[in-house]
């Protein structure tokens, strides 16, 4: 069963990719979507068997991979609760995205290629989450990077799509370099890249080890000899660098909003289930290592809190409907990393789980809006769509309720985001590291902003007077059911996933559910402590959500002119947020332009003038020059040739006479 879950998407990719022209677009759609539906059903069976049942963690061996000296790597599937959760998330969302794409991409001539790429993306993510060792995880890690490049740049005739695809690929290479160094460091410290071996040997790095033993250097990094605890911190930070790239954390976040250049179903798959969740999963999988480095966890908390706040501020002023949701993803990933940094790993995965449903719902709902308004994405050119596409409207409202965390504190009444996001905020209040209190404040402020920009999207898109042209409004229509049914199913998850699974992920059923998959030190009691936060802390996310809603209502329903006046009054701040804190401009100044100047110098001077000029081009030019001079002797006149022969004979006779005299 587990081999089928992982390899059915690969089979769909190969069939659609190699034989797409033969079986046609319809055949490619049905085969890839059918395989993903089967994989999704099997994933839920695995989830109930492994996570909710009595099944223990186990490994499904596939084949031998690498055996070289101390490096011994098998290709195997690691099946435990964490894997089962990720299988459900990846395959469920991917299957619904495949089905949705049948309607959304109906007019695209390259549908076989599109569906092949979607299935390849899913397979790569499945290889990542089922990895039994770091080498196999890196294979899936790079696979999702490749697939994202192909899908973001799917409409390769658009220069903006090509630029966005390259940006995602290059920025992720920065993070992946750190991840690769982290893998090397793990091998040096633990002598293996297999998870079981690594986790079994973490006891040697426990804080209780003797000082004399701890002082012995075990790793040299940048010329510094590091003791075991310092070495472990460096390795964790390098691994986290990889997570920052994949999961779009500041400062490696810049690729994520530009990824909106791909088709909308791609955005849903990247943001809800595949690429951006890889970093969160990796840190959770390696929790036995991260838990031993308080410094690394403090950095993770700080980066997550900054990202949550930063992305929420940028989302306040974006006008592209997909970019608003993209920055929302970036912000929510920050929440997850705050949970990871405070040692609340189960809350991070719980939010990843619930976030997959409502974020996929929002992206696919946005795609339905774009489909209805003739591919327009600017919310300033929408408005008044509520009565024209009511089913899409209510699906977007449900997604917004879940994202903003609507619910009643202290009760079991609430949407999926209410249970998972509030748990992270409460956990950050009880966090033990130095930046946890600051993280709590930033997360609450980010919750206000999240509520504001989420309801701003709803009000600008669906309420008020229509701002589109009469022709566009005349053609507005509800999406077909092949696009709406996936929204209905995701809406169920967005409403009930938190209520149904809260007890398993972070409640009384924690031990039986996780079965030791996630590791925390005995002194980290955050799982128990977050239940006993002060009442004002429990109500702070609710107040933040309500405040954001009321401000959005005031600005975009009661007084639609207020945002414009406010922007004119604070032009500097508005420009700062609209230009995304000028990260792209700073990177362009610091890295892109110097790299271009260096490249041009090496091209023109180094390669063109020096190497080619003094090398092959210079030699060939001298040969041509000599040949041109010799050619001038070929005049075509007989007396010129006779004269040359006489001179030659005279020279020859002279040489003979002089030679004989000596």
CSV table of N, CA and C in Angstrom, one decimal, residues 275-337:
chain,number,residue,atom,x,y,z
A,275,UNK,N,5.8,22.5,-1.3
A,275,UNK,CA,7.2,23.0,-1.2
A,275,UNK,C,7.4,23.8,0.1
A,276,UNK,N,6.5,24.7,0.5
A,276,UNK,CA,6.7,25.6,1.6
A,276,UNK,C,6.6,24.8,3.0
A,277,UNK,N,5.9,23.7,3.0
A,277,UNK,CA,5.8,22.9,4.2
A,277,UNK,C,7.0,22.0,4.4
A,278,UNK,N,7.9,21.9,3.4
A,278,UNK,CA,9.0,21.0,3.6
A,278,UNK,C,10.0,21.5,4.7
A,279,UNK,N,10.2,22.8,4.9
A,279,UNK,CA,11.1,23.2,5.9
A,279,UNK,C,10.5,22.9,7.3
A,280,UNK,N,9.2,23.2,7.5
A,280,UNK,CA,8.6,22.9,8.7
A,280,UNK,C,8.7,21.4,9.1
A,281,UNK,N,8.4,20.6,8.1
A,281,UNK,CA,8.5,19.1,8.3
A,281,UNK,C,9.9,18.7,8.7
A,282,UNK,N,10.9,19.2,8.0
A,282,UNK,CA,12.3,18.8,8.2
A,282,UNK,C,12.7,19.2,9.7
A,283,UNK,N,12.4,20.3,10.1
A,283,UNK,CA,12.7,20.7,11.5
A,283,UNK,C,12.0,19.8,12.5
A,284,UNK,N,10.7,19.5,12.2
A,284,UNK,CA,10.0,18.6,13.1
A,284,UNK,C,10.6,17.2,13.1
A,285,UNK,N,10.9,16.7,11.9
A,285,UNK,CA,11.5,15.4,11.8
A,285,UNK,C,12.8,15.3,12.6
A,286,UNK,N,13.6,16.4,12.6
A,286,UNK,CA,14.9,16.4,13.3
A,286,UNK,C,14.8,17.0,14.7
A,287,UNK,N,13.6,17.0,15.2
A,287,UNK,CA,13.4,17.6,16.6
A,287,UNK,C,14.4,17.0,17.6
A,288,UNK,N,14.7,15.7,17.6
A,288,UNK,CA,15.7,15.2,18.6
A,288,UNK,C,17.0,15.9,18.5
A,289,UNK,N,17.4,16.5,17.4
A,289,UNK,CA,18.7,17.2,17.2
A,289,UNK,C,18.5,18.7,17.6
A,290,UNK,N,17.4,19.3,17.1
A,290,UNK,CA,17.2,20.7,17.4
A,290,UNK,C,16.9,20.9,18.9
A,291,UNK,N,16.3,20.0,19.5
A,291,UNK,CA,15.9,20.1,21.0
A,291,UNK,C,17.2,20.2,21.8
A,292,UNK,N,18.3,19.7,21.3
A,292,UNK,CA,19.6,19.8,22.1
A,292,UNK,C,20.3,21.1,21.9
A,293,UNK,N,19.8,22.0,21.1
A,293,UNK,CA,20.5,23.3,20.8
A,293,UNK,C,19.6,24.4,21.1
A,294,UNK,N,19.6,24.9,22.4
A,294,UNK,CA,18.7,26.1,22.7
A,294,UNK,C,19.0,27.3,21.9
A,295,UNK,N,20.2,27.5,21.5
A,295,UNK,CA,20.6,28.7,20.7
A,295,UNK,C,19.9,28.6,19.3
A,296,UNK,N,20.0,27.4,18.7
A,296,UNK,CA,19.3,27.2,17.4
A,296,UNK,C,17.8,27.4,17.5
A,297,UNK,N,17.2,26.9,18.5
A,297,UNK,CA,15.8,27.1,18.7
A,297,UNK,C,15.4,28.5,18.9
A,298,UNK,N,16.3,29.3,19.6
A,298,UNK,CA,16.0,30.7,19.8
A,298,UNK,C,16.0,31.4,18.4
A,299,UNK,N,17.0,31.1,17.6
A,299,UNK,CA,17.1,31.7,16.2
A,299,UNK,C,15.8,31.3,15.4
A,300,UNK,N,15.4,30.1,15.5
A,300,UNK,CA,14.2,29.6,14.8
A,300,UNK,C,13.0,30.5,15.2
A,301,UNK,N,12.9,30.7,16.5
A,301,UNK,CA,11.8,31.5,17.1
A,301,UNK,C,11.8,32.9,16.6
A,302,UNK,N,13.0,33.5,16.6
A,302,UNK,CA,13.1,34.9,16.2
A,302,UNK,C,12.8,35.1,14.7
A,303,UNK,N,13.4,34.2,13.9
A,303,UNK,CA,13.1,34.3,12.4
A,303,UNK,C,11.6,34.1,12.1
A,304,UNK,N,11.0,33.1,12.8
A,304,UNK,CA,9.6,32.9,12.6
A,304,UNK,C,8.7,34.0,12.9
A,305,UNK,N,9.0,34.7,14.1
A,305,UNK,CA,8.2,35.8,14.6
A,305,UNK,C,8.4,37.0,13.6
A,306,UNK,N,9.6,37.3,13.2
A,306,UNK,CA,9.9,38.4,12.3
A,306,UNK,C,9.2,38.1,11.0
A,307,UNK,N,9.2,36.9,10.5
A,307,UNK,CA,8.6,36.6,9.2
A,307,UNK,C,7.1,36.8,9.3
A,308,UNK,N,6.5,36.3,10.4
A,308,UNK,CA,5.0,36.4,10.6
A,308,UNK,C,4.6,37.9,10.6
A,309,UNK,N,5.4,38.7,11.3
A,309,UNK,CA,5.0,40.1,11.3
A,309,UNK,C,5.3,40.8,10.0
A,310,UNK,N,6.5,40.6,9.4
A,310,UNK,CA,6.8,41.2,8.2
A,310,UNK,C,5.8,40.9,7.1
A,311,UNK,N,5.5,39.6,6.9
A,311,UNK,CA,4.6,39.3,5.8
A,311,UNK,C,3.2,39.8,6.0
A,312,UNK,N,2.8,39.9,7.3
A,312,UNK,CA,1.4,40.4,7.6
A,312,UNK,C,1.4,41.9,7.2
A,313,UNK,N,2.5,42.6,7.5
A,313,UNK,CA,2.4,44.1,7.2
A,313,UNK,C,2.4,44.3,5.7
A,314,UNK,N,3.1,43.5,4.9
A,314,UNK,CA,3.1,43.6,3.5
A,314,UNK,C,1.7,43.3,2.9
A,315,UNK,N,1.1,42.3,3.5
A,315,UNK,CA,-0.2,41.9,3.0
A,315,UNK,C,-1.3,42.9,3.1
A,316,UNK,N,-1.0,43.9,4.0
A,316,UNK,CA,-2.0,45.0,4.2
A,316,UNK,C,-2.4,45.8,3.0
A,317,UNK,N,-1.4,45.9,2.1
A,317,UNK,CA,-1.5,46.9,1.0
A,317,UNK,C,-1.5,46.3,-0.4
A,318,UNK,N,-1.3,45.0,-0.5
A,318,UNK,CA,-1.2,44.3,-1.8
A,318,UNK,C,-2.6,44.4,-2.5
A,319,UNK,N,-2.5,44.5,-3.8
A,319,UNK,CA,-3.8,44.6,-4.6
A,319,UNK,C,-4.0,43.4,-5.5
A,320,UNK,N,-3.0,42.6,-5.7
A,320,UNK,CA,-3.2,41.4,-6.4
A,320,UNK,C,-3.8,40.3,-5.5
A,321,UNK,N,-4.9,39.7,-5.9
A,321,UNK,CA,-5.6,38.8,-5.0
A,321,UNK,C,-4.8,37.6,-4.6
A,322,UNK,N,-4.0,37.1,-5.5
A,322,UNK,CA,-3.1,36.0,-5.2
A,322,UNK,C,-1.9,36.4,-4.3
A,323,UNK,N,-1.4,37.6,-4.5
A,323,UNK,CA,-0.3,38.0,-3.7
A,323,UNK,C,-0.7,38.2,-2.2
A,324,UNK,N,-1.9,38.7,-2.0
A,324,UNK,CA,-2.4,38.8,-0.6
A,324,UNK,C,-2.4,37.5,0.1
A,325,UNK,N,-2.9,36.5,-0.6
A,325,UNK,CA,-2.9,35.1,0.0
A,325,UNK,C,-1.5,34.5,0.1
A,326,UNK,N,-0.6,34.9,-0.9
A,326,UNK,CA,0.8,34.4,-0.8
A,326,UNK,C,1.5,35.0,0.4
A,327,UNK,N,1.3,36.3,0.7
A,327,UNK,CA,2.0,36.8,1.9
A,327,UNK,C,1.3,36.3,3.2
A,328,UNK,N,0.0,35.9,3.1
A,328,UNK,CA,-0.6,35.2,4.2
A,328,UNK,C,0.1,33.9,4.5
A,329,UNK,N,0.4,33.1,3.4
A,329,UNK,CA,1.2,31.9,3.6
A,329,UNK,C,2.5,32.1,4.3
A,330,UNK,N,3.2,33.1,3.8
A,330,UNK,CA,4.5,33.5,4.4
A,330,UNK,C,4.4,33.7,5.9
A,331,UNK,N,3.3,34.5,6.2
A,331,UNK,CA,3.1,34.9,7.6
A,331,UNK,C,2.7,33.6,8.5
A,332,UNK,N,1.9,32.8,7.9
A,332,UNK,CA,1.5,31.6,8.7
A,332,UNK,C,2.6,30.6,8.9
A,333,UNK,N,3.5,30.5,7.9
A,333,UNK,CA,4.7,29.7,8.1
A,333,UNK,C,5.6,30.3,9.2
A,334,UNK,N,5.6,31.6,9.4
A,334,UNK,CA,6.3,32.2,10.5
A,334,UNK,C,5.7,31.7,11.8
A,335,UNK,N,4.4,31.6,11.9
A,335,UNK,CA,3.7,31.0,13.1
A,335,UNK,C,4.2,29.6,13.4
A,336,UNK,N,4.3,28.8,12.3
A,336,UNK,CA,4.8,27.4,12.5
A,336,UNK,C,6.2,27.4,13.0
A,337,UNK,N,7.1,28.2,12.6
A,337,UNK,CA,8.4,28.2,13.0
A,337,UNK,C,8.6,28.7,14.4
